Short mmCIF file of C-alpha atoms in Angstrom, two decimals:
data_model
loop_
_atom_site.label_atom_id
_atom_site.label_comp_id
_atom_site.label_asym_id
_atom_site.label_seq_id
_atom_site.Cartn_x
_atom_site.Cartn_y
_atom_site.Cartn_z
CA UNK A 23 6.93 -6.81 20.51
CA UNK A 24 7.87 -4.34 23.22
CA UNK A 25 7.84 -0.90 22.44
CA UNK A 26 11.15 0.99 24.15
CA UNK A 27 9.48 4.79 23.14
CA UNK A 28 5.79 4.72 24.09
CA UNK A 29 3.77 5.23 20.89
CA UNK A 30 1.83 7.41 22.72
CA UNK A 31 4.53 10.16 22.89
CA UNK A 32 5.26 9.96 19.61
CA UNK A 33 1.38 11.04 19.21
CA UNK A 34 2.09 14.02 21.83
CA UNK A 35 5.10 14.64 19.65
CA UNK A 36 3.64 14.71 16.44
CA UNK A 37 0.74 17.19 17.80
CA UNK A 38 3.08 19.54 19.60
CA UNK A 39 4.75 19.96 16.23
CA UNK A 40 1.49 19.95 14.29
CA UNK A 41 0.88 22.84 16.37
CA UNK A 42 3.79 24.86 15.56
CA UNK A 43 3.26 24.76 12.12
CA UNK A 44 -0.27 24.99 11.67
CA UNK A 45 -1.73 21.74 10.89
CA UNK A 46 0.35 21.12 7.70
CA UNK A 47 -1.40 22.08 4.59
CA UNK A 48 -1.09 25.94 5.18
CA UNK A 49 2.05 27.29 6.07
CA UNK A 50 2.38 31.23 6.60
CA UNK A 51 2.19 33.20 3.48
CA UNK A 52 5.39 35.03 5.50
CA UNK A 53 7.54 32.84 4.23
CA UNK A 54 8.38 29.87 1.26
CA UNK A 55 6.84 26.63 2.21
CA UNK A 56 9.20 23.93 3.30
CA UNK A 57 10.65 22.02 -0.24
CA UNK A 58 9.40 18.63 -0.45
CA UNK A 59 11.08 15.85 1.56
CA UNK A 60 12.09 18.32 4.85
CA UNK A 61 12.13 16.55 7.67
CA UNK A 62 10.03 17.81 10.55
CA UNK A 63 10.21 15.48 12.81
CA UNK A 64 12.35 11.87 13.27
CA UNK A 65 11.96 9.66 16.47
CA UNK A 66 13.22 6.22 17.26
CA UNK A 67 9.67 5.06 18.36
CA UNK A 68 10.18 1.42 19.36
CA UNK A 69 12.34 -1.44 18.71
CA UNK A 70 11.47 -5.56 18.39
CA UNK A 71 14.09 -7.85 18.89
CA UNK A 72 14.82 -10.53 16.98
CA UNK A 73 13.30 -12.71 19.34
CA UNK A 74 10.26 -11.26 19.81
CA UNK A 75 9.76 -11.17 15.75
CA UNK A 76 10.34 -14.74 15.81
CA UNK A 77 7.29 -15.21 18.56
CA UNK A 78 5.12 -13.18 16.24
CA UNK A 79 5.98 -15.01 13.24
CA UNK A 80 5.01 -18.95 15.00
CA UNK A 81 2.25 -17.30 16.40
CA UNK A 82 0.17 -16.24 12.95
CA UNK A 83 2.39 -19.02 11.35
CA UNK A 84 4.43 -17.10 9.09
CA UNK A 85 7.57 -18.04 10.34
CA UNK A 86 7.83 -20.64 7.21
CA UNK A 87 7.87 -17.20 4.89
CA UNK A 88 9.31 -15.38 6.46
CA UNK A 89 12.59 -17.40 8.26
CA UNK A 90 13.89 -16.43 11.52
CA UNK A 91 14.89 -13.14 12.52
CA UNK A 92 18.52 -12.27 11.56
CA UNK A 93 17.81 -8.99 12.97
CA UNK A 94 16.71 -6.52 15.64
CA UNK A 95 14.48 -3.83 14.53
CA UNK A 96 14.82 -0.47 15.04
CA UNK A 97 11.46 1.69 14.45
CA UNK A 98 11.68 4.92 13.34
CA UNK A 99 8.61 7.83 12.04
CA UNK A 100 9.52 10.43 10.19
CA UNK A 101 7.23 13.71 9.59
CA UNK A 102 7.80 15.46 6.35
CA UNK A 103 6.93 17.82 4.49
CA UNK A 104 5.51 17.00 0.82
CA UNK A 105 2.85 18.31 -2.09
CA UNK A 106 -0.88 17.57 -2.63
CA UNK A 107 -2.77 17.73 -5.80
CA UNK A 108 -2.90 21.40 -5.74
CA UNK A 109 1.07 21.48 -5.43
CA UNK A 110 0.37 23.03 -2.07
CA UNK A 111 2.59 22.03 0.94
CA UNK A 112 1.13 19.28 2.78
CA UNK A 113 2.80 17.31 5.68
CA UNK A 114 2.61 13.50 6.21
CA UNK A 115 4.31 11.16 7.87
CA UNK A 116 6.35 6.79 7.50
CA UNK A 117 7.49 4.47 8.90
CA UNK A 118 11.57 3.65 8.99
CA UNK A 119 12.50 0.34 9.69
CA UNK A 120 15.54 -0.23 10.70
CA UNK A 121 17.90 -3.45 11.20
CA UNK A 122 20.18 -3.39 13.91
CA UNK A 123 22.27 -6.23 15.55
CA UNK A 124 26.11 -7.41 15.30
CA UNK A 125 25.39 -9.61 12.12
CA UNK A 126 26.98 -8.49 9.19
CA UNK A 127 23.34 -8.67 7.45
CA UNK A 128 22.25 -5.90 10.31
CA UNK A 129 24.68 -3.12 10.28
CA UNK A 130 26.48 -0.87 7.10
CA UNK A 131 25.09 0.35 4.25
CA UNK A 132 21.98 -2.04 3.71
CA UNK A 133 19.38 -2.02 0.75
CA UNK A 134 16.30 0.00 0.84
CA UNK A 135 12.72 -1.38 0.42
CA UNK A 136 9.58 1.81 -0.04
CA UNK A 137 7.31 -0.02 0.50
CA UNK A 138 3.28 1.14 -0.30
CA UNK A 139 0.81 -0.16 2.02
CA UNK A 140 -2.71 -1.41 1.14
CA UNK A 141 -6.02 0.06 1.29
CA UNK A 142 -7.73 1.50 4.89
CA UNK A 143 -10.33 3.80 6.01
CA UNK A 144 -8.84 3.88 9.42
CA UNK A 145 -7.65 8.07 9.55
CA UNK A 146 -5.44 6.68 12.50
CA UNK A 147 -3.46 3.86 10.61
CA UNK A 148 0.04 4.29 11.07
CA UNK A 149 2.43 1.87 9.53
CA UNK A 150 5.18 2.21 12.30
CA UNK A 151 2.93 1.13 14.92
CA UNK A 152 4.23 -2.43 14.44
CA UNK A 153 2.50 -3.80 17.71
CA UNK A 154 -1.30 -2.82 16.44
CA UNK A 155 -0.71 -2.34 12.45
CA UNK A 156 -0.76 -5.73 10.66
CA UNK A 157 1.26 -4.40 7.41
CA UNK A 158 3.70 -3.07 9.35
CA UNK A 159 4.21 -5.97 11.40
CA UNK A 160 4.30 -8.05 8.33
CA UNK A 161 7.12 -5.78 6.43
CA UNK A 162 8.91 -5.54 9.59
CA UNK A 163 9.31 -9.20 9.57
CA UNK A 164 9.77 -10.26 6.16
CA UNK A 165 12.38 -7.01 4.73
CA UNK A 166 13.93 -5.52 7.99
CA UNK A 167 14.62 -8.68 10.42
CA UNK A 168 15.65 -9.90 7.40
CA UNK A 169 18.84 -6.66 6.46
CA UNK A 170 16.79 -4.69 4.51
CA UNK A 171 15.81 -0.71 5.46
CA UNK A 172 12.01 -0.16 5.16
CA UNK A 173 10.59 3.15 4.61
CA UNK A 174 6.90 3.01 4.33
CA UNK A 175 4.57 6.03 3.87
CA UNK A 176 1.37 6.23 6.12
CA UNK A 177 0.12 8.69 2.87
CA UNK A 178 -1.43 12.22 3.02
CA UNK A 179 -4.95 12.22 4.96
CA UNK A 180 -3.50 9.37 7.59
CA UNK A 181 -1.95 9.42 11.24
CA UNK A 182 -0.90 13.12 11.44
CA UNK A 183 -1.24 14.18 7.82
CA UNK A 184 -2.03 17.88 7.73
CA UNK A 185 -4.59 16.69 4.41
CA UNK A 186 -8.26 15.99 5.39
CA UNK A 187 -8.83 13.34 2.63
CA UNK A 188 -6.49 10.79 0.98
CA UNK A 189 -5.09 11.33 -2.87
CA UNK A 190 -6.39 7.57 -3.41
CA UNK A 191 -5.39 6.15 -6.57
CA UNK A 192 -3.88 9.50 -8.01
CA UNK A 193 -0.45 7.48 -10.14
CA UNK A 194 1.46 10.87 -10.09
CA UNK A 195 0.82 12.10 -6.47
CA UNK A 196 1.33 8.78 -4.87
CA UNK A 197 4.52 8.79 -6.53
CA UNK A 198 5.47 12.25 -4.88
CA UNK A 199 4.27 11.15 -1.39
CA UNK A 200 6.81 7.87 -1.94
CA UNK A 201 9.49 10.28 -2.92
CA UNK A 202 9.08 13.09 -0.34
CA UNK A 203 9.27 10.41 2.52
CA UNK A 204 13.07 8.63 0.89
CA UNK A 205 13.80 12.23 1.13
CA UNK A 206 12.99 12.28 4.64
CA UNK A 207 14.15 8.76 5.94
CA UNK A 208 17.78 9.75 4.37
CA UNK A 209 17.95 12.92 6.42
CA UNK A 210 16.50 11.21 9.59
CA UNK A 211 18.91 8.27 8.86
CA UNK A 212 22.10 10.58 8.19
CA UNK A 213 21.73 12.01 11.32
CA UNK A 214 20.60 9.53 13.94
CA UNK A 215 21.38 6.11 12.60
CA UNK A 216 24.17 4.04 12.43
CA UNK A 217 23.23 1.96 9.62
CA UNK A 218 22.82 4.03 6.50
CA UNK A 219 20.46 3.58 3.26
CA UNK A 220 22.93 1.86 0.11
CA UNK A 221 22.57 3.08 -3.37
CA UNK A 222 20.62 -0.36 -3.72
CA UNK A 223 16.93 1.09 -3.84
CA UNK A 224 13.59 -1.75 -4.28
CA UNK A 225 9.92 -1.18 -4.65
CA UNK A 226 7.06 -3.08 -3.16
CA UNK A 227 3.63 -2.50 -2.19
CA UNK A 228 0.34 -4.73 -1.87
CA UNK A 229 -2.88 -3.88 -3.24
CA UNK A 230 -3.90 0.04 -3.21
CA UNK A 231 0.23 -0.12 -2.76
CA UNK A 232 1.27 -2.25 -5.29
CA UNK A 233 -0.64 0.63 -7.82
CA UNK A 234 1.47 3.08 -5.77
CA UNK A 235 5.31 0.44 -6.10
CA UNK A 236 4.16 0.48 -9.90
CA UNK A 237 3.32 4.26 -10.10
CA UNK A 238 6.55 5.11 -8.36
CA UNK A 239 8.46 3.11 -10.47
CA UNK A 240 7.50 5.15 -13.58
CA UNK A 241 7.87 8.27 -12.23
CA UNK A 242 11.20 7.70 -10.40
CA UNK A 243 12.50 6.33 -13.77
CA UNK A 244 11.11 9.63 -16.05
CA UNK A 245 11.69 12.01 -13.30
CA UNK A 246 14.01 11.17 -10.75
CA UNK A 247 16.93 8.84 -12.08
CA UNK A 248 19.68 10.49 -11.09
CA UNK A 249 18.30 10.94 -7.44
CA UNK A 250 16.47 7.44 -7.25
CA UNK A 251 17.87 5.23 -9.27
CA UNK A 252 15.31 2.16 -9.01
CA UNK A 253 17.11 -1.63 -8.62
CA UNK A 254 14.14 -3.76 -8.65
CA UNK A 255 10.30 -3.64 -8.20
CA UNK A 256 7.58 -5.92 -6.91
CA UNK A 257 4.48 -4.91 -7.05
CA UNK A 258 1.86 -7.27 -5.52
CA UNK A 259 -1.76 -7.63 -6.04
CA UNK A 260 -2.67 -4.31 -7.27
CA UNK A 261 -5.03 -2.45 -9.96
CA UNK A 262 -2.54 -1.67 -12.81
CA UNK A 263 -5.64 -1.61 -15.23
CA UNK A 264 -8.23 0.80 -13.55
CA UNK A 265 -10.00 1.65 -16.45
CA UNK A 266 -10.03 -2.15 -17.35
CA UNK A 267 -10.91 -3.04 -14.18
CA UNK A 268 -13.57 -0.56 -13.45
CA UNK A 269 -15.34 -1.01 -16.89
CA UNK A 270 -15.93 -4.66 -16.32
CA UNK A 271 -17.49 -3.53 -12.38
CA UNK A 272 -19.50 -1.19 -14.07
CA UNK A 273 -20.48 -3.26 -17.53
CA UNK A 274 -20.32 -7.26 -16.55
CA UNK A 275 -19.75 -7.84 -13.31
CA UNK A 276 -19.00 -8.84 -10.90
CA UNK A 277 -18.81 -5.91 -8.02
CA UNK A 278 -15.81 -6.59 -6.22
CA UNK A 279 -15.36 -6.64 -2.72
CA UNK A 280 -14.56 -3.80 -0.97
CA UNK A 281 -16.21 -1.79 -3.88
CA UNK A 282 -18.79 0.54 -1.41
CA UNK A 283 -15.31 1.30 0.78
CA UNK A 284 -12.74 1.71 -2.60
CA UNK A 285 -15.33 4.23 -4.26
CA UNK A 286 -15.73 7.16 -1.80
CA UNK A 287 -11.78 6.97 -1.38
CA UNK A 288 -11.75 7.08 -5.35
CA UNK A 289 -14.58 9.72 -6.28
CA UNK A 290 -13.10 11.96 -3.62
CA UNK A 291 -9.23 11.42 -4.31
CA UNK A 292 -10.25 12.90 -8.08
CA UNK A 293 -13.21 14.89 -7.29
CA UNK A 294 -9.97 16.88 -5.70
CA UNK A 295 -7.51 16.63 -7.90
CA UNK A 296 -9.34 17.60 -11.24
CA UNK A 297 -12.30 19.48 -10.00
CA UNK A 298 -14.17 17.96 -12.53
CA UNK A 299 -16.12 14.53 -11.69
CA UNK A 300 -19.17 16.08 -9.99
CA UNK A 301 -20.98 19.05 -10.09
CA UNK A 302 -22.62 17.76 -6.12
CA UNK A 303 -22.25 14.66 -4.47
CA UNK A 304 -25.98 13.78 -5.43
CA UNK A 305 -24.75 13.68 -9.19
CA UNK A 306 -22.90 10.17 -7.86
CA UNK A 307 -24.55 9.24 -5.06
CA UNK A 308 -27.95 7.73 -4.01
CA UNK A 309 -29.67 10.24 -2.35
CA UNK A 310 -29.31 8.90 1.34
CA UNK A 311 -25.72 9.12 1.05
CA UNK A 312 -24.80 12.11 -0.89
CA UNK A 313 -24.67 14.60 1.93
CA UNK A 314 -22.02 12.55 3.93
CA UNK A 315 -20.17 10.68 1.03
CA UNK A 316 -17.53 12.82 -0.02
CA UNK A 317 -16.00 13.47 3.48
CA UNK A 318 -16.50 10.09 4.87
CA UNK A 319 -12.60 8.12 4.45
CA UNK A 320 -10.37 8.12 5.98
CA UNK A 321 -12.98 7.66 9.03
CA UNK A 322 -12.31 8.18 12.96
CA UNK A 323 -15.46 5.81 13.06
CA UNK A 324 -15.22 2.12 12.28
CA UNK A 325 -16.92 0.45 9.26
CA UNK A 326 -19.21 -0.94 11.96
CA UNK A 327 -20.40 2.22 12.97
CA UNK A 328 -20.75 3.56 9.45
CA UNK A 329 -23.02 1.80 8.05
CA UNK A 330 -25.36 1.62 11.52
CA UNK A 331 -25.30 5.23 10.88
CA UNK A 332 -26.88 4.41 7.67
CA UNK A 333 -23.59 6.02 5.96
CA UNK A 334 -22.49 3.01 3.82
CA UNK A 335 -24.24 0.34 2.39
CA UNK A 336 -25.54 -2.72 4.90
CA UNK A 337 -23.78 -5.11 2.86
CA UNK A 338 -21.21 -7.43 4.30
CA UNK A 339 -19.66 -7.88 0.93
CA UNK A 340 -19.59 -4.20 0.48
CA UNK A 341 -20.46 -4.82 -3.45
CA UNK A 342 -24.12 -2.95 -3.36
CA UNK A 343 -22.74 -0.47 -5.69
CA UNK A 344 -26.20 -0.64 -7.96
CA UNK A 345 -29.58 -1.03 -7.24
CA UNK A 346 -31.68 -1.00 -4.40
CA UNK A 347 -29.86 0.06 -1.06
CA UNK A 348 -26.93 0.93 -3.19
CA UNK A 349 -24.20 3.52 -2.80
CA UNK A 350 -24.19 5.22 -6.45
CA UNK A 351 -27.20 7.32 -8.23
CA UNK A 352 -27.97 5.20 -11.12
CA UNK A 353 -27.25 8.22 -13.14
CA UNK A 354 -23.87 7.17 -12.79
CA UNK A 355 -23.64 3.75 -14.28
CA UNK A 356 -25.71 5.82 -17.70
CA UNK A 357 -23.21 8.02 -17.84
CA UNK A 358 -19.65 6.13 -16.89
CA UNK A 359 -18.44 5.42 -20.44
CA UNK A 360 -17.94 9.06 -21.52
CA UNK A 361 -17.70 10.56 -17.71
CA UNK A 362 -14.56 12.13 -16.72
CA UNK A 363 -14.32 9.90 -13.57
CA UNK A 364 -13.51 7.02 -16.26
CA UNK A 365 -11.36 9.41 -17.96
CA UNK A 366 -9.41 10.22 -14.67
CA UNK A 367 -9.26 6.12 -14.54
CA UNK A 368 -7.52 5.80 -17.72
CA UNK A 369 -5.29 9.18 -16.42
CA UNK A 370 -4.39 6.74 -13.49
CA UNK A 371 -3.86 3.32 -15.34
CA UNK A 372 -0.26 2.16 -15.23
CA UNK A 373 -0.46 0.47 -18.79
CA UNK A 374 1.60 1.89 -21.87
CA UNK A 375 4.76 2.65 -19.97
CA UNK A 376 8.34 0.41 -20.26
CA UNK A 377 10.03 -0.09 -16.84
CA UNK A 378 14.00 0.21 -17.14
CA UNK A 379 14.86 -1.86 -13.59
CA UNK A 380 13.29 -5.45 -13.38
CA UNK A 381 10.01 -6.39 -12.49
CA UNK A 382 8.40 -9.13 -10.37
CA UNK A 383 4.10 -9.57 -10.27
CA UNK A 384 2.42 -11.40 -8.35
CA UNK A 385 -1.30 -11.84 -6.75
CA UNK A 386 -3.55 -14.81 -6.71
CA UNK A 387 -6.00 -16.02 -9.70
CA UNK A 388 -9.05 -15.83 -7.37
CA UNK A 389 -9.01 -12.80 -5.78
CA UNK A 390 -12.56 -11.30 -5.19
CA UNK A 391 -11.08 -7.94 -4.28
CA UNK A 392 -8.58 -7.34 -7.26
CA UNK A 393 -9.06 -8.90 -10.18
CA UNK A 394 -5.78 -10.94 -11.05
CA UNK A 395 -6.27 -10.05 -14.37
CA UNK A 396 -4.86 -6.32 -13.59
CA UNK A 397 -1.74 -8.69 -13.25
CA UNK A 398 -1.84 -9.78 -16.07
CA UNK A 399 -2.55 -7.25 -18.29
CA UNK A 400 0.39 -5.34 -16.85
CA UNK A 401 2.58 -8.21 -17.61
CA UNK A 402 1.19 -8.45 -21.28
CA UNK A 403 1.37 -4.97 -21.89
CA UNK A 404 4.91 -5.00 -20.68
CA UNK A 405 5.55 -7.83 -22.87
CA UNK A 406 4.83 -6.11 -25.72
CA UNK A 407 7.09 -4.03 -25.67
CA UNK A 408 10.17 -6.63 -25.33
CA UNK A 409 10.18 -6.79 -21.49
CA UNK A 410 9.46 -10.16 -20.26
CA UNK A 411 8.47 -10.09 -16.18
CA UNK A 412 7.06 -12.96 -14.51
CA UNK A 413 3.61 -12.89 -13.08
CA UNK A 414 3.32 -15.34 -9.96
CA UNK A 415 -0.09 -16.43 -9.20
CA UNK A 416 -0.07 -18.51 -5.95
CA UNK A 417 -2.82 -20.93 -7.45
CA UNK A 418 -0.50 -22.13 -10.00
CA UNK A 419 3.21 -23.16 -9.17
CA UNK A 420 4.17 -23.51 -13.20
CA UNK A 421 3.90 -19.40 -12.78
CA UNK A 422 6.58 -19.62 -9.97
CA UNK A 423 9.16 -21.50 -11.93
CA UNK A 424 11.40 -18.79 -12.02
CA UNK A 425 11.68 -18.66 -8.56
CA UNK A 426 12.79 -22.43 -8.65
CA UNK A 427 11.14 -25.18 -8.61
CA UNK A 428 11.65 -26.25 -4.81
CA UNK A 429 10.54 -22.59 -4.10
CA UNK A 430 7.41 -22.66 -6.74
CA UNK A 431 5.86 -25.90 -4.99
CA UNK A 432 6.78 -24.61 -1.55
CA UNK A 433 4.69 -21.42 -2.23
CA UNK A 434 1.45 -23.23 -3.94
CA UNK A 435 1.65 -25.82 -1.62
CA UNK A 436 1.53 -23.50 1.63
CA UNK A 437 -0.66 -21.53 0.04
CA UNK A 438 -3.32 -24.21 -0.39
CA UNK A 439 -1.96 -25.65 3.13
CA UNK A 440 -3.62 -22.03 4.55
CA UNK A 441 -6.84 -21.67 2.68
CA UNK A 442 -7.62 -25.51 3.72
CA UNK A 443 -7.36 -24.12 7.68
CA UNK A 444 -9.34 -21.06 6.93
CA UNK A 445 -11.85 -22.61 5.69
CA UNK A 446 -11.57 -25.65 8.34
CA UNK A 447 -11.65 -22.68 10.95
CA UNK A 448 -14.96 -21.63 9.81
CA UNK A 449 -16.48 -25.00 9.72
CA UNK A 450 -15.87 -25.91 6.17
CA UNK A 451 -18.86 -26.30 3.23
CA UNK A 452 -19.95 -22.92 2.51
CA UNK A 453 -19.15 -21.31 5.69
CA UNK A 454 -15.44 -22.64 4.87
CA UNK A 455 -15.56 -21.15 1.15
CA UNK A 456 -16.88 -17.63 2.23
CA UNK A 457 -14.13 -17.66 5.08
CA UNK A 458 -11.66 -18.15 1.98
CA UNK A 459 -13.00 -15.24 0.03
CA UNK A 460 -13.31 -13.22 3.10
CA UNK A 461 -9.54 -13.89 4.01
CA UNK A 462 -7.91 -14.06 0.29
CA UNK A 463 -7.21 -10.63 -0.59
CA UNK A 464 -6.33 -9.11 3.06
CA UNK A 465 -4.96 -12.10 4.98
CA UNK A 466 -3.68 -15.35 2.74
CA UNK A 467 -1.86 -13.59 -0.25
CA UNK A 468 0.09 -10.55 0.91
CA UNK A 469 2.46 -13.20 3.09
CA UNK A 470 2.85 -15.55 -0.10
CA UNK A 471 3.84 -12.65 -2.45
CA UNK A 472 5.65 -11.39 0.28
CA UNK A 473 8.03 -13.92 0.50
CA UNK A 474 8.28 -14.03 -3.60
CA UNK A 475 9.01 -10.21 -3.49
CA UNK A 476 11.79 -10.72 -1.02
CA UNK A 477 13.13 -13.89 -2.87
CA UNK A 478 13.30 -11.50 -6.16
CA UNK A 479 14.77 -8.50 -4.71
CA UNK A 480 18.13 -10.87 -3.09
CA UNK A 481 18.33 -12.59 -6.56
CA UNK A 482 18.62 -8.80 -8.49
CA UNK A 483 21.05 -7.69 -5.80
CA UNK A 484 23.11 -11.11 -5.80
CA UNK A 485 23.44 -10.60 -9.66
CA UNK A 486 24.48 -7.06 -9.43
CA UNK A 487 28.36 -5.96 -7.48
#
C-alpha cells in the first residue's frame, strides 16, 4: 500500500503541534484546558486502493476472510485532546479509516466501527500507519474496504500521546480515551470528508482491546446514550474476568504468555491511577528489576534489547513471573489475595453488568495468552441475567452455528487449515506445536474472529431500518 502523505510528515506535524501546546498533559494554568474530544490536529495521511488491499490480503492469505476490496481507503489521524486518571488533560491520538470509491457501499453516511487494538510495548505503535502496523492493516481490510468507517485509538502513552505511561487495563479510562477520539473523528470528518459517520455505531477490539470494546460498551450505555448510542458489539479474545483470570496465574497455573510484558503495563497503569498498589517498586519486584520496572512500557527499545539489558526476564515464553530469574518479589504472590492490586482487578473486571445493544464473543479454546474461559464467563454471567450472546470458539464449529452453518464449518475448517501450515512451516513435531502456540493468540485468531465480528455487525444492521 502506497502512502499519498508521507507518514513521516505527519510525525513533523504532530511534533510541531506538540510543541505549541506543551507536550499534552499540561496545558497553561492561563487558561481552561481543552474539553475532551477537541480536535488538535486531522490529516489525510495516506490512502490504499482497493487494489493494493487485495495484494495484501493474497499475500498473508486473508483474502478468504476478508473478500475483495469493495473499497478505497482513505487514512486519516486525528490528535485530540482527552483525560487521564487524574482527570487532567492529556492528548492522544487514532486512526480514521475511511472508505472512498463510486460504490454505493463507499460513499454517504456509512456505519462506524471503534475499534480497540491489542496489547504492545512499542511507545511508537500507531494504528494508522497501515503499511508497518499489522492491526491496522488488518481492520483496514476487513471493516473499511469493506463500507465501514474505522476509528481506532493509538491510547494515551503511544505515538504522540502527551502521557508517559499507558492507563493499561483501567475499564473506565479506556472507555474515555474510546470516547474522546469518536469525538474527534466526527469533527475531523465534518469538516474534511465527504463520507460522513451514520447514527449506526459498532464496537470491536482484540485482546487488551476487546477488554477496552467491552468496557466501552458499559460505559457508553450508563453514561453516554444519548450521544453514543451503541448498535452492536464484538469483543474478541479479551480478559473480561481479570480477577478470575489473574487468581488462577497467581494460585494454579499456568503463567500465561506474555505475563512478564502484561504485568509492568498492569502494576503501572494502577500504581497511577489509585496510588495505592506499592509503597516502591521493590515491594513487587525482584530486586534486579525494581529500579527500572515501573517506567519500562511503552518502550523506545525492543523486547530484544530489554531483556539483554537484563530489564525483563530471559524467558522466551515471558511466563517467569515466580521463582528463580523471575520478574515479581515473592512477597507478592503471599500477599495477592487481600492486596489492593487484586482489588483494582476486580475494580476492572467487566462481569456483573447487562449490555442493552447485542453482543457477539469470540476467541479460541486454546489460547495460551488469554484464557478462553474469560469468554466464557462473560457469556455466562451475561446469561444470567436473561441475555443470551453467542460465544464463538474457532476450535469448535457447533459454537458458530449462529453464524450459519456454511459459515461455522468455513471458519473451523480454515482455522485448522492455518494452524496445520504454521506448524508445517516450522517443521512440524514439537517445533510445529510451539510454532502454534507462538502464533495463536497474535497471528491465527484475530483474522478468524475478525471475519465473525464483521459477519455479526451486517446481520444487526440488516435487521435494523
Amino acid at each position: 500500500m502506497n502512502s499519498q502523505f508521507k507518514l513521516a510528515s505527519l510525525t513533523v506535524a504532530a511534533a510541531a503541534l506538540l510543541s505549541a501546546c506543551g507536550g499534552g498533559s499540561n496545558p497553561s494554568t492561563d487558561d481552561s484546558p481543552p474539553a475532551r474530544g477537541t480536535l488538535e490536529l486531522g490529516l489525510k495521511a495516506g490512502a490504499a486502493t482497493a487494489a493494493q488491499i487485495d495484494l495484501g490480503t493474497a499475500a498473508k492469505g486473508v483474502q478468504a476472510l476478508t473478500g475483495k476490496a469493495a473499497c478505497d481507503v482513505d487514512v486519516r489521524y486525528v490528535y485530540y485532546w482527552t483525560r487521564d486518571p487524574q482527570g487532567l488533560p492529556a492528548t492522544a491520538s487514532a486512526a480514521v479509516l475511511v472508505p472512498s470509491g463510486t460504490a454505493a457501499a463507499c460513499t454517504g453516511n456509512r456505519p462506524v466501527v471503534l475499534y480497540a487494538h491489542g496489547t504492545t510495548t512499542d511507545q511508537a505503535y500507531n494504528i494508522a500507519d497501515i503499511q508497518n502496523n499489522a492491526e491496522g492493516s488488518l481492520v483496514a481490510a476487513f471493516y473499511a474496504a469493506q463500507g465501514f468507517i474505522v476509528v481506532a485509538p493509538n491510547y494515551l502513552g503511544y505515538d504522540r500521546s502527551g502521557l508517559q505511561y499507558t492507563t493499561y487495563l483501567n475499564a473506565e479510562q479506556s472507555a474515555i480515551e474510546m470516547i474522546d477520539a469518536m469525538r474527534a473523528a466526527r469533527t475531523h470528518l465534518a469538516a474534511e470528508s465527504a463520507v460522513k459517520p451514520s447514527a449506526k455505531l459498532l464496537l470491536a477490539g482484540y485482546s487488551q482491546g476487546g477488554h477496552v470494546a467491552m468496557a466501552t460498551q458499559k460505559v457508553m450505555e450508563r453514561d453516554y446514550a444519548t450521544e453514543f448510542p451503541v448498535t452492536a458489539a464484538a469483543p474478541m479474545s479479551g480478559p473480561y474476568n481479570l480477577v478470575g483470570f489473574s487468581d488462577t496465574i497467581v494460585s494454579t497455573g499456568p503463567v500465561n504468555a506474555g505475563a512478564t510484558l502484561f504485568l509492568p503495563l498492569m502494576l503501572t497503569s494502577y500504581q497511577k491511577a489509585y496510588g495505592n498498589i506499592y509503597t516502591s517498586p521493590s515491594d513487587v519486584y525482584a530486586a534486579q528489576f525494581a529500579a527500572t520496572s515501573e517506567t519500562l512500557f511503552p518502550s523506545k527499545k525492543s523486547i530484544t534489547t530489554l531483556i539483554q539489558e537484563g530489564k525483563l526476564p530471559a524467558d522466551p515464553t515471558f511466563t517467569n513471573l515466580f521463582g528463580t530469574g523471575g520478574l515479581l518479589n515473592p512477597a507478592f504472590k503471599t500477599a495477592y489475595p487481600t492486596s489492593n492490586f487484586r482489588k483494582a482487578l476486580q475494580t476492572n473486571t467487566l462481569l456483573g453488568w447487562t449490555p442493552k445493544a447485542p453482543v457477539a464473543l469470540c476467541g479460541g479454546s486454546n489460547d495460551p495468552t488469554v484464557y478462553f474461559t474469560n469468554t466464557l464467563q462473560a457469556q455466562a454471567d451475561f446469561f444470567s441475567r436473561g441475555k443470551s450472546y453467542p460465544a464463538s470458539n474457532l476450535e469448535n464449529s457447533a459454537s458458530m452455528a449462529w453464524a450459519g452453518q456454511v459459515t461455522a464449518a468455513t471458519i473451523a475448517g480454515g482455522f485448522a487449515q492455518a494452524k496445520t501450515a504454521t506448524s508445517a512451516a516450522a517443521g512440524g513435531g514439537a517445533a510445529g506445536a510451539a510454532a502454534v502456540q507462538g502464533a495463536y493468540h497474535g497471528t491465527l485468531v484475530p483474522p478468524f474472529c475478525n471475519a465473525l465480528a464483521r459477519g455479526f455487525f451486517q446481520s444487526v444492521l440488516a435487521a435494523q431500518p
